[in-house]
Coordinates of C-alpha atoms in Angstrom, one line a residue:
X1 CA -104.1 -61.6 99.9
X2 CA -106.0 -59.7 97.7
X3 CA -104.9 -58.7 94.6
X4 CA -103.5 -55.1 94.3
X5 CA -103.5 -53.2 91.4
X6 CA -101.2 -50.2 91.3
X7 CA -101.3 -47.5 88.4
X8 CA -97.8 -46.3 86.5
X9 CA -97.2 -43.4 83.8
X10 CA -97.5 -44.1 80.3
X11 CA -94.2 -44.5 78.9
X12 CA -94.4 -44.0 74.8
X13 CA -94.7 -47.7 73.4
X14 CA -94.8 -49.7 77.0
X15 CA -97.2 -49.0 79.5
X16 CA -97.0 -51.8 82.8
X17 CA -99.1 -53.6 85.6
X18 CA -97.8 -54.8 88.6
X19 CA -100.4 -56.9 90.3
X20 CA -99.1 -58.9 92.8
X21 CA -101.9 -61.3 93.8
X22 CA -100.9 -64.8 96.2
X23 CA -97.9 -63.3 96.1
X24 CA -97.2 -63.5 91.9
X25 CA -94.9 -60.9 90.5
X26 CA -96.7 -60.4 86.8
X27 CA -96.1 -57.6 84.7
X28 CA -99.3 -55.6 81.8
X29 CA -97.5 -54.8 79.1
X30 CA -99.2 -52.2 76.5
X31 CA -97.4 -52.5 73.2
X32 CA -99.1 -49.4 71.6
X33 CA -96.6 -49.8 69.0
X34 CA -97.6 -53.2 68.3
X35 CA -101.6 -54.2 69.5
X36 CA -103.8 -53.2 65.6
X37 CA -100.5 -52.4 63.7
X38 CA -97.6 -54.9 62.3
X39 CA -94.4 -55.9 64.2
X40 CA -91.4 -53.7 63.5
X41 CA -90.2 -56.6 61.3
X42 CA -87.0 -55.1 59.3
X43 CA -88.3 -57.1 55.9
X44 CA -91.9 -56.0 55.7
X45 CA -92.5 -59.0 52.4
X46 CA -92.3 -62.0 55.1
X47 CA -96.1 -61.1 56.2
X48 CA -98.6 -62.7 53.8
X49 CA -101.9 -62.6 54.4
X50 CA -101.8 -65.1 51.3
X51 CA -101.0 -68.8 51.1
X52 CA -98.0 -70.6 49.1
X53 CA -99.1 -73.2 46.3
X54 CA -97.3 -74.3 43.8
X55 CA -94.8 -71.8 44.0
X56 CA -97.2 -68.7 43.3
X57 CA -98.8 -66.7 45.8
X58 CA -102.7 -67.4 46.2
X59 CA -106.1 -66.9 47.4
X60 CA -108.5 -69.1 48.5
X61 CA -111.0 -69.9 45.4
X62 CA -114.1 -68.9 46.8
X63 CA -112.5 -65.5 47.7
X64 CA -113.1 -66.7 51.6
X65 CA -110.9 -65.5 54.5
X66 CA -110.9 -65.9 58.3
X67 CA -109.4 -63.9 61.3
X68 CA -106.2 -64.3 63.1
X69 CA -106.4 -63.3 66.4
X70 CA -103.3 -61.6 68.7
X71 CA -104.0 -63.5 71.7
X72 CA -102.4 -61.0 74.3
X73 CA -104.7 -58.1 72.7
X74 CA -107.8 -60.5 71.0
X75 CA -107.3 -58.0 68.3
X76 CA -107.7 -58.5 64.6
X77 CA -104.2 -58.9 63.6
X78 CA -104.7 -60.3 59.6
X79 CA -106.5 -62.7 57.3
X80 CA -105.6 -65.2 55.4
X81 CA -107.0 -67.6 52.9
X82 CA -110.1 -69.6 54.4
X83 CA -109.1 -72.8 51.6
X84 CA -111.7 -75.6 51.0
X85 CA -111.6 -79.1 49.3
X86 CA -110.8 -78.0 45.9
X87 CA -108.2 -75.8 47.2
X88 CA -106.4 -78.8 48.8
X89 CA -106.9 -80.9 46.1
X90 CA -104.8 -78.4 43.7
X91 CA -102.3 -78.3 46.0
X92 CA -101.9 -81.8 46.1
X93 CA -101.6 -82.2 42.1
X94 CA -99.4 -79.3 42.5
X95 CA -97.1 -82.0 45.1
X96 CA -97.7 -84.8 42.7
X97 CA -96.2 -82.8 39.3
X98 CA -93.8 -81.6 41.2
X99 CA -92.7 -85.7 42.2
X100 CA -91.6 -87.1 39.5
X101 CA -88.6 -84.9 38.8
X102 CA -87.7 -83.7 42.7
X103 CA -87.1 -87.0 43.5
X104 CA -84.5 -87.5 41.1
X105 CA -82.6 -85.1 42.6
X106 CA -79.6 -86.5 44.7
X107 CA -79.4 -86.4 48.3
X108 CA -76.8 -83.7 47.7
X109 CA -78.6 -81.5 45.8
X110 CA -81.5 -81.8 48.0
X111 CA -79.0 -81.2 51.0
X112 CA -77.7 -77.5 49.5
X113 CA -81.6 -76.7 49.7
X114 CA -82.5 -77.5 53.1
X115 CA -79.2 -75.9 53.9
X116 CA -79.7 -72.6 52.2
X117 CA -83.3 -72.4 53.6
X118 CA -81.5 -73.0 56.9
X119 CA -79.4 -70.5 56.6
X120 CA -82.2 -67.8 55.4
X121 CA -83.8 -68.6 58.9
X122 CA -80.8 -67.8 60.7
X123 CA -81.0 -64.4 58.1
X124 CA -84.9 -63.6 59.5
X125 CA -84.9 -64.9 63.3
X126 CA -85.5 -61.3 64.8
X127 CA -89.0 -60.8 62.2
X128 CA -89.7 -64.7 62.4
X129 CA -90.0 -64.8 66.1
X130 CA -91.1 -61.2 66.0
X131 CA -94.5 -63.0 64.2
X132 CA -94.2 -65.6 66.5
X133 CA -95.4 -63.5 69.1
X134 CA -97.7 -61.7 67.6
X135 CA -100.2 -64.4 66.3
X136 CA -99.0 -67.6 69.7
X137 CA -98.1 -65.2 72.3
X138 CA -95.3 -66.7 73.7
X139 CA -92.6 -64.1 74.8
X140 CA -90.4 -62.8 72.1
X141 CA -87.3 -64.5 74.0
X142 CA -89.3 -68.2 73.8
X143 CA -90.0 -66.8 70.2
X144 CA -86.3 -66.6 68.9
X145 CA -85.6 -70.4 71.1
X146 CA -88.1 -71.5 68.9
X147 CA -86.4 -70.3 65.2
X148 CA -83.2 -71.4 66.3
X149 CA -84.9 -75.4 66.7
X150 CA -87.2 -74.8 64.3
X151 CA -83.7 -74.3 61.9
X152 CA -82.3 -76.8 63.0
X153 CA -84.3 -79.6 61.9
X154 CA -82.9 -77.8 58.2
X155 CA -79.8 -78.0 58.9
X156 CA -79.8 -81.7 60.5
X157 CA -81.6 -83.0 57.1
X158 CA -79.6 -80.8 55.2
X159 CA -76.7 -83.6 56.7
X160 CA -79.1 -87.1 56.8
X161 CA -80.2 -86.4 53.1
X162 CA -76.5 -87.7 51.1
X163 CA -76.5 -90.6 53.6
X164 CA -79.4 -92.5 52.9
X165 CA -78.8 -95.9 52.9
X166 CA -79.9 -99.1 52.2
X167 CA -78.5 -102.9 52.8
X168 CA -76.7 -105.7 50.5
X169 CA -78.1 -108.5 52.4
X170 CA -76.8 -111.9 52.6
X171 CA -79.3 -114.5 50.5
X172 CA -80.6 -118.3 51.6
X173 CA -80.6 -119.1 48.6
X174 CA -77.1 -119.9 46.7
X175 CA -76.7 -117.8 43.0
X176 CA -78.9 -115.3 44.7
X177 CA -77.8 -111.9 45.4
X178 CA -80.3 -109.1 47.6
X179 CA -80.1 -105.5 48.4
X180 CA -82.3 -103.1 49.0
X181 CA -82.6 -98.8 48.3
X182 CA -84.7 -96.3 49.9
X183 CA -87.0 -94.5 47.8
X184 CA -89.6 -91.3 49.2
X185 CA -93.0 -92.5 50.1
X186 CA -94.8 -90.3 47.2
X187 CA -96.5 -86.7 48.4
X188 CA -96.5 -86.2 51.6
X189 CA -99.7 -84.8 54.3
X190 CA -98.9 -82.5 57.1
X191 CA -100.8 -81.4 60.1
X192 CA -99.0 -79.0 62.5
X193 CA -100.1 -77.4 65.8
X194 CA -100.0 -73.6 66.7
X195 CA -98.1 -74.4 69.7
X196 CA -94.5 -74.1 67.5
X197 CA -96.1 -72.8 64.7
X198 CA -92.5 -73.1 63.4
X199 CA -90.7 -76.0 64.7
X200 CA -93.7 -77.9 64.2
X201 CA -93.8 -77.7 60.3
X202 CA -89.4 -77.7 59.7
X203 CA -89.6 -80.9 62.1
X204 CA -91.7 -82.6 59.6
X205 CA -90.6 -80.5 55.9
X206 CA -87.3 -81.3 56.8
X207 CA -86.6 -84.8 56.4
X208 CA -89.4 -85.1 53.7
X209 CA -87.7 -82.8 51.3
X210 CA -84.2 -84.6 52.4
X211 CA -85.8 -88.0 51.5
X212 CA -86.9 -86.1 48.4
X213 CA -91.0 -86.3 48.6
X214 CA -93.4 -82.9 48.3
X215 CA -95.2 -81.6 51.2
X216 CA -99.0 -80.0 51.4
X217 CA -98.8 -78.7 54.8
X218 CA -101.6 -77.5 56.7
X219 CA -100.3 -74.3 59.1
X220 CA -102.3 -73.9 61.9
X221 CA -105.2 -71.8 61.8
X222 CA -104.1 -69.6 64.9
X223 CA -101.0 -69.5 63.5
X224 CA -100.5 -68.9 59.9
X225 CA -98.7 -66.2 59.1
X226 CA -95.1 -67.4 60.4
X227 CA -96.3 -70.7 57.8
X228 CA -96.3 -68.1 54.9
X229 CA -93.1 -66.7 56.2
X230 CA -91.3 -69.6 56.2
X231 CA -92.8 -70.4 52.7
X232 CA -91.4 -67.4 51.8
X233 CA -88.0 -68.4 52.9
X234 CA -88.5 -71.7 51.3
X235 CA -89.1 -69.7 47.4
X236 CA -86.0 -67.8 47.8
X237 CA -83.7 -70.8 49.0
X238 CA -85.0 -71.7 45.4
X239 CA -87.2 -75.1 46.3
X240 CA -88.6 -75.9 43.1
X241 CA -92.2 -74.8 42.8
X242 CA -95.0 -77.3 43.8
X243 CA -92.5 -79.3 46.1
X244 CA -93.8 -77.2 49.1
X245 CA -97.2 -76.6 49.4
X246 CA -99.2 -74.3 52.6
X247 CA -103.0 -75.2 52.9
X248 CA -104.9 -72.3 55.8
X249 CA -107.8 -73.0 57.4
X250 CA -109.6 -72.3 60.6
X251 CA -113.4 -73.0 59.9
X252 CA -112.7 -75.0 57.3
X253 CA -110.0 -77.5 59.3
X254 CA -112.3 -80.8 59.3
X255 CA -112.6 -80.3 55.3
X256 CA -109.2 -79.9 54.6
X257 CA -107.4 -82.7 56.7
X258 CA -110.6 -85.1 55.2
X259 CA -108.9 -83.9 51.7
X260 CA -105.9 -84.8 53.3
X261 CA -106.8 -88.5 54.3
X262 CA -109.1 -89.2 52.0
X263 CA -106.8 -88.3 49.0
X264 CA -105.5 -91.2 47.0
X265 CA -102.7 -88.9 46.4
X266 CA -101.3 -88.2 49.1
X267 CA -99.2 -91.6 50.1
X268 CA -98.4 -90.3 53.9
X269 CA -99.4 -88.1 56.3
X270 CA -97.6 -87.0 59.3
X271 CA -100.0 -85.2 62.1
X272 CA -99.5 -83.1 65.1
X273 CA -102.3 -82.7 68.0
X274 CA -104.5 -84.1 69.7
X275 CA -105.5 -88.0 70.0
X276 CA -108.9 -87.9 69.6
X277 CA -108.1 -85.6 66.1
X278 CA -105.5 -88.3 65.3
X279 CA -107.8 -91.8 66.0
X280 CA -110.5 -89.4 63.5
X281 CA -107.3 -88.9 60.8
X282 CA -105.9 -92.5 61.4
X283 CA -109.3 -93.8 60.3
X284 CA -109.7 -91.6 57.3
X285 CA -106.8 -92.7 55.9
X286 CA -107.3 -96.0 56.7
X287 CA -109.5 -96.5 52.9
X288 CA -105.7 -95.4 51.1
X289 CA -103.4 -97.2 53.3
X290 CA -101.6 -94.2 54.1
X291 CA -98.6 -94.3 55.7
X292 CA -99.1 -92.5 59.1
X293 CA -96.5 -90.8 61.4
X294 CA -98.3 -89.5 64.9
X295 CA -97.6 -87.8 67.5
X296 CA -100.6 -86.9 70.1
X297 CA -101.9 -86.3 73.4
X298 CA -100.1 -86.3 76.5
X299 CA -99.8 -86.8 80.5
X300 CA -96.6 -86.1 81.1
X301 CA -95.2 -88.0 85.2
X302 CA -92.6 -85.4 86.9
X303 CA -91.2 -87.5 89.3
X304 CA -88.8 -86.1 92.4
X305 CA -86.6 -88.9 94.8
X306 CA -85.9 -87.9 97.7
X307 CA -82.3 -88.5 96.8
X308 CA -82.1 -85.8 93.8
X309 CA -80.5 -83.0 93.6
X310 CA -84.0 -80.0 94.5
X311 CA -82.5 -77.5 92.8
X312 CA -81.7 -79.0 89.7
X313 CA -84.9 -81.1 89.9
X314 CA -87.0 -76.9 90.5
X315 CA -85.2 -75.9 87.6
X316 CA -86.6 -78.9 86.0
X317 CA -89.3 -78.3 86.6
X318 CA -89.7 -74.3 86.0
X319 CA -88.8 -76.0 82.4
X320 CA -90.8 -78.4 81.9
X321 CA -94.3 -77.2 83.1
X322 CA -93.9 -73.8 82.0
X323 CA -91.7 -73.4 79.0
X324 CA -94.4 -71.9 76.6
X325 CA -97.0 -71.4 79.8
X326 CA -97.5 -74.9 79.8
X327 CA -98.6 -75.2 75.9
X328 CA -96.1 -78.0 75.1
X329 CA -97.3 -81.5 74.3
X330 CA -94.7 -82.6 76.3
X331 CA -95.0 -80.4 79.8
X332 CA -94.8 -82.1 83.2
X333 CA -98.4 -82.6 84.2
X334 CA -98.4 -84.2 87.3
X335 CA -95.6 -83.4 89.5
X336 CA -94.7 -86.8 91.8
X337 CA -92.5 -85.9 95.0
X338 CA -91.4 -88.1 97.3
X339 CA -92.3 -87.4 101.1
X340 CA -88.7 -87.1 102.7
X341 CA -88.7 -83.7 100.8
X342 CA -92.2 -82.9 99.5
X343 CA -92.5 -80.2 101.3
X344 CA -89.0 -78.6 100.4
X345 CA -90.2 -79.2 97.3
X346 CA -92.6 -77.2 97.0
X347 CA -91.7 -74.0 98.6
X348 CA -88.4 -73.6 96.8
X349 CA -90.7 -74.5 93.4
X350 CA -93.0 -71.7 94.5
X351 CA -90.0 -69.4 95.6
X352 CA -89.4 -69.6 91.9
X353 CA -92.5 -68.8 89.9
X354 CA -93.3 -66.3 92.4
X355 CA -90.5 -64.4 90.4
X356 CA -92.3 -65.1 87.1
X357 CA -93.5 -61.5 84.9
X358 CA -96.9 -62.5 83.3
X359 CA -98.1 -59.8 79.9
X360 CA -97.4 -59.1 76.0
X361 CA -94.2 -61.2 74.7
X362 CA -93.4 -57.8 73.3
X363 CA -92.5 -56.3 76.7
X364 CA -88.9 -56.7 77.8
X365 CA -88.3 -59.2 80.8
X366 CA -91.9 -60.5 80.1
X367 CA -91.2 -64.5 80.8
X368 CA -94.6 -65.9 80.4
X369 CA -97.7 -64.5 77.7
X370 CA -101.5 -65.7 77.1
X371 CA -102.8 -68.9 76.4
X372 CA -103.7 -69.2 72.9
X373 CA -107.4 -68.7 73.9
X374 CA -110.4 -68.0 75.9
X375 CA -111.1 -71.9 75.5
X376 CA -107.3 -72.6 77.1
X377 CA -108.4 -70.7 79.7
X378 CA -111.7 -72.1 81.0
X379 CA -110.2 -75.4 80.5
X380 CA -107.5 -74.7 82.9
X381 CA -109.7 -73.0 85.5
X382 CA -112.0 -75.8 85.2
X383 CA -108.8 -77.8 86.4
X384 CA -108.0 -75.6 89.0
X385 CA -111.6 -75.4 90.8
X386 CA -111.8 -79.2 90.7
X387 CA -108.5 -79.2 92.1
X388 CA -109.2 -76.7 94.7
X389 CA -112.6 -78.6 95.5
X390 CA -111.3 -82.3 96.0
X391 CA -108.8 -80.7 98.8
X392 CA -106.1 -79.0 96.6
X393 CA -104.9 -76.2 98.5
X394 CA -103.9 -73.2 96.3
X395 CA -100.0 -72.2 96.9
X396 CA -99.5 -69.2 94.0
X397 CA -102.0 -68.2 91.2
X398 CA -105.0 -69.6 90.5
X399 CA -107.2 -66.9 88.8
X400 CA -107.3 -65.3 85.2
X401 CA -106.0 -61.9 84.2
X402 CA -109.0 -60.1 82.8
X403 CA -107.0 -57.3 83.2
X404 CA -103.9 -57.9 81.2
X405 CA -106.4 -59.2 78.3
X406 CA -108.8 -61.5 77.2
X407 CA -106.2 -64.7 77.8
X408 CA -104.3 -65.0 80.7
X409 CA -103.9 -67.1 83.7
X410 CA -101.6 -66.7 86.8
X411 CA -99.2 -69.4 86.8
X412 CA -100.2 -71.7 89.3
X413 CA -98.7 -74.4 92.0
X414 CA -101.3 -76.6 94.2
X415 CA -100.6 -78.8 96.1
X416 CA -101.7 -81.9 98.1
X417 CA -102.7 -83.1 95.0
X418 CA -104.8 -86.4 94.9
X419 CA -105.7 -89.0 92.2
X420 CA -109.3 -88.4 91.7
X421 CA -108.6 -84.7 90.5
X422 CA -108.9 -84.3 86.7
X423 CA -105.5 -82.5 86.7
X424 CA -104.4 -86.3 86.9
X425 CA -106.0 -88.0 84.3
X426 CA -105.9 -84.9 81.9
X427 CA -104.1 -83.1 79.8
X428 CA -104.2 -79.2 81.3
X429 CA -102.0 -77.4 78.4
X430 CA -101.8 -74.4 80.1
X431 CA -99.5 -72.9 83.8
X432 CA -100.7 -74.8 86.0
X433 CA -98.3 -77.2 88.2
X434 CA -100.5 -79.8 90.0
X435 CA -97.9 -81.4 93.3
X436 CA -98.4 -85.0 94.0
X437 CA -97.2 -87.0 96.8
X438 CA -95.9 -90.7 96.9
X439 CA -94.0 -93.1 98.9
X440 CA -91.5 -95.2 96.6
X441 CA -91.3 -96.5 93.5
X442 CA -93.5 -99.3 93.5
X443 CA -96.2 -97.0 93.8
X444 CA -94.8 -94.3 91.6
X445 CA -94.2 -96.3 88.6
X446 CA -97.8 -97.9 88.9
X447 CA -99.1 -94.1 88.7
X448 CA -97.1 -92.9 86.1
X449 CA -97.9 -95.5 84.0
X450 CA -101.8 -94.8 85.3
X451 CA -103.1 -92.9 81.3
X452 CA -104.1 -94.4 78.5
X453 CA -101.0 -91.9 77.3
X454 CA -97.1 -92.1 76.5
X455 CA -95.1 -89.5 75.0
X456 CA -92.8 -88.4 77.6
X457 CA -91.9 -88.5 81.3
X458 CA -89.2 -87.2 83.7
X459 CA -87.3 -88.4 86.9
X460 CA -84.8 -87.0 88.9
X461 CA -82.4 -89.1 91.3
X462 CA -78.4 -89.4 91.6
X463 CA -78.6 -93.4 92.0
X464 CA -77.8 -94.7 89.0
X465 CA -78.7 -97.3 89.4
X466 CA -82.4 -96.5 90.5
X467 CA -82.3 -94.3 87.2
X468 CA -81.7 -97.2 84.9
X469 CA -85.1 -98.7 86.5
X470 CA -87.3 -96.0 86.8
X471 CA -86.3 -95.5 83.0
X472 CA -87.0 -98.8 81.4
X473 CA -90.2 -98.7 84.1
X474 CA -91.7 -96.0 82.6
X475 CA -94.5 -96.6 79.1
X476 CA -93.7 -93.7 77.3
X477 CA -91.7 -92.7 74.3
X478 CA -89.4 -90.4 76.0
X479 CA -88.0 -90.3 79.3
X480 CA -85.5 -86.9 80.8
X481 CA -83.7 -88.5 83.3
X482 CA -81.7 -85.1 85.9
X483 CA -83.3 -82.9 82.9
X484 CA -86.9 -81.0 82.4
X485 CA -85.9 -80.3 78.2
X486 CA -85.5 -83.9 76.7
X487 CA -86.0 -82.0 72.8
X488 CA -83.5 -81.7 70.6
X489 CA -82.7 -82.1 66.1
X490 CA -80.8 -85.1 66.8
X491 CA -83.1 -87.5 69.4
X492 CA -86.0 -88.6 68.1
X493 CA -89.2 -87.6 68.8
X494 CA -91.9 -89.5 69.7
X495 CA -94.9 -91.7 71.8
X496 CA -96.2 -94.7 72.5
X497 CA -100.0 -96.4 73.6
X498 CA -102.4 -93.6 72.7
X499 CA -99.9 -90.7 72.4
X500 CA -99.2 -91.9 68.9
X501 CA -96.3 -93.8 67.0
X502 CA -93.9 -93.4 64.3
X503 CA -91.1 -90.7 65.3
X504 CA -89.0 -87.5 64.6
X505 CA -85.8 -85.7 64.3
X506 CA -83.1 -88.0 64.8
X507 CA -81.5 -90.1 62.4
X508 CA -85.0 -92.2 62.0
X509 CA -87.4 -89.0 61.7
X510 CA -86.3 -89.2 57.7
X511 CA -87.3 -93.3 57.6
X512 CA -90.9 -92.2 58.4
X513 CA -90.6 -90.2 55.0
X514 CA -88.8 -93.7 53.0
X515 CA -90.4 -96.9 51.8
X516 CA -87.5 -100.1 51.6
X517 CA -87.4 -101.2 48.5
X518 CA -86.0 -104.8 48.2
X519 CA -84.0 -106.2 44.7
X520 CA -83.0 -109.9 45.0
X521 CA -80.6 -110.7 40.9
X522 CA -80.9 -114.7 40.4
X523 CA -78.4 -116.6 38.4
X524 CA -75.6 -114.8 40.0
X525 CA -74.0 -117.8 41.6
X526 CA -72.5 -118.5 37.6
X527 CA -68.8 -120.2 37.4
X528 CA -65.9 -118.1 37.0
X529 CA -64.9 -118.4 33.1
X530 CA -62.0 -119.8 32.4
X531 CA -61.2 -118.9 29.0
X532 CA -58.1 -121.7 28.3

């Protein structure tokens, strides 16, 4: 079916165009009130063009800036400081100077700070969501969901801060008494990605502050305005100067990363991003033997067995594969469906995707926005082309949408996938769902585990014994059983193999920012004195 483009009369703020391509309904929205100006924030002071170090808003010492673009329109929406090693060193010094006093605060004191920061996020949720949509492109409804998710990390770790317990250990030497105490690791360097510009920052800063650490956080070059708004709320929450510092860069990102990882003052680095960059940061950190936690690339298998509830499995695939247009590290990358329901699943899945509406994230009813930049679009297109070249059949989508903007791509489903296609081995990070078929448990476990990474995996079945077998057999750090959504502040988040190590969120998350000190008291087994 050839694409048909129909024009409608322009409305004051939104012009819509409906395009039908492979039966996919997509909505184009040109938001005249936002494309070249600031979104209508309730509090315009949350929009910053500077970054936050030692309790002050500053520029880069060089005076250099970088441009941030709206992925929906491709237009420049503002600039932020292009910081370099000199700026990073100053931020690290501010964090080091603030550490002695902050680490002595009680867990209850830190809990009150985080709780206030959480409440300020809740109170300003609409504005934070608008900023996320503006620089990230995700639909406003998704952005609001991210703000709630992000704020919950501050709430969760505000509750963990007063509950950091050591242990009393029975000694093997008579007369000795052994106990442990938990201490903050020190200054922490945090490097976050653009796909969740609020949640990835709070998931790292929350436990760091709860533990009594100070931080230098590198915000994503693509989405720095959200981080700056969070820093403004930290200031309002009474977080002491130097405890939270934000550094920004785009062109100097490699230099900034190396400055953080090579600094002997920084004792811990937490990074979320690609496996390739994670390996580089790990090498750079080795000279100073930092404590590390890395959440890296994924290639999540999504498995549907014959005995699964079809509606539940389709809903799970929609949520896992197409959330944020497939730009999540835990999204389904390889969808395996058992032969008995393969055709039925493909039909039902396609019908759901046919109801998607693609366009500007500010337009009402939009379900999916643009990809972050043209490089992401090119990778998605290459994966689609490769699948088709090797025999894949496109059921829906499969094309760029240049009339919508520079970074739009149709949500796509391809069936008859095989293991020699790029999608089977590479993370797409875009709105393309490849459907593979399989025969039995032994085959699918082998296929699912045939990858160097192991972040998340999903499967759907009504057989409780199978649920235990497959959950234990999958070589991943997180498993979703009969659900496509696994992120929760209460749940430990992280992977195995080349997806990294360490856990974020949950009761385990705060341990990543602490060290365990053992104390042995000798001569404690003396006889009781009898004054008689």
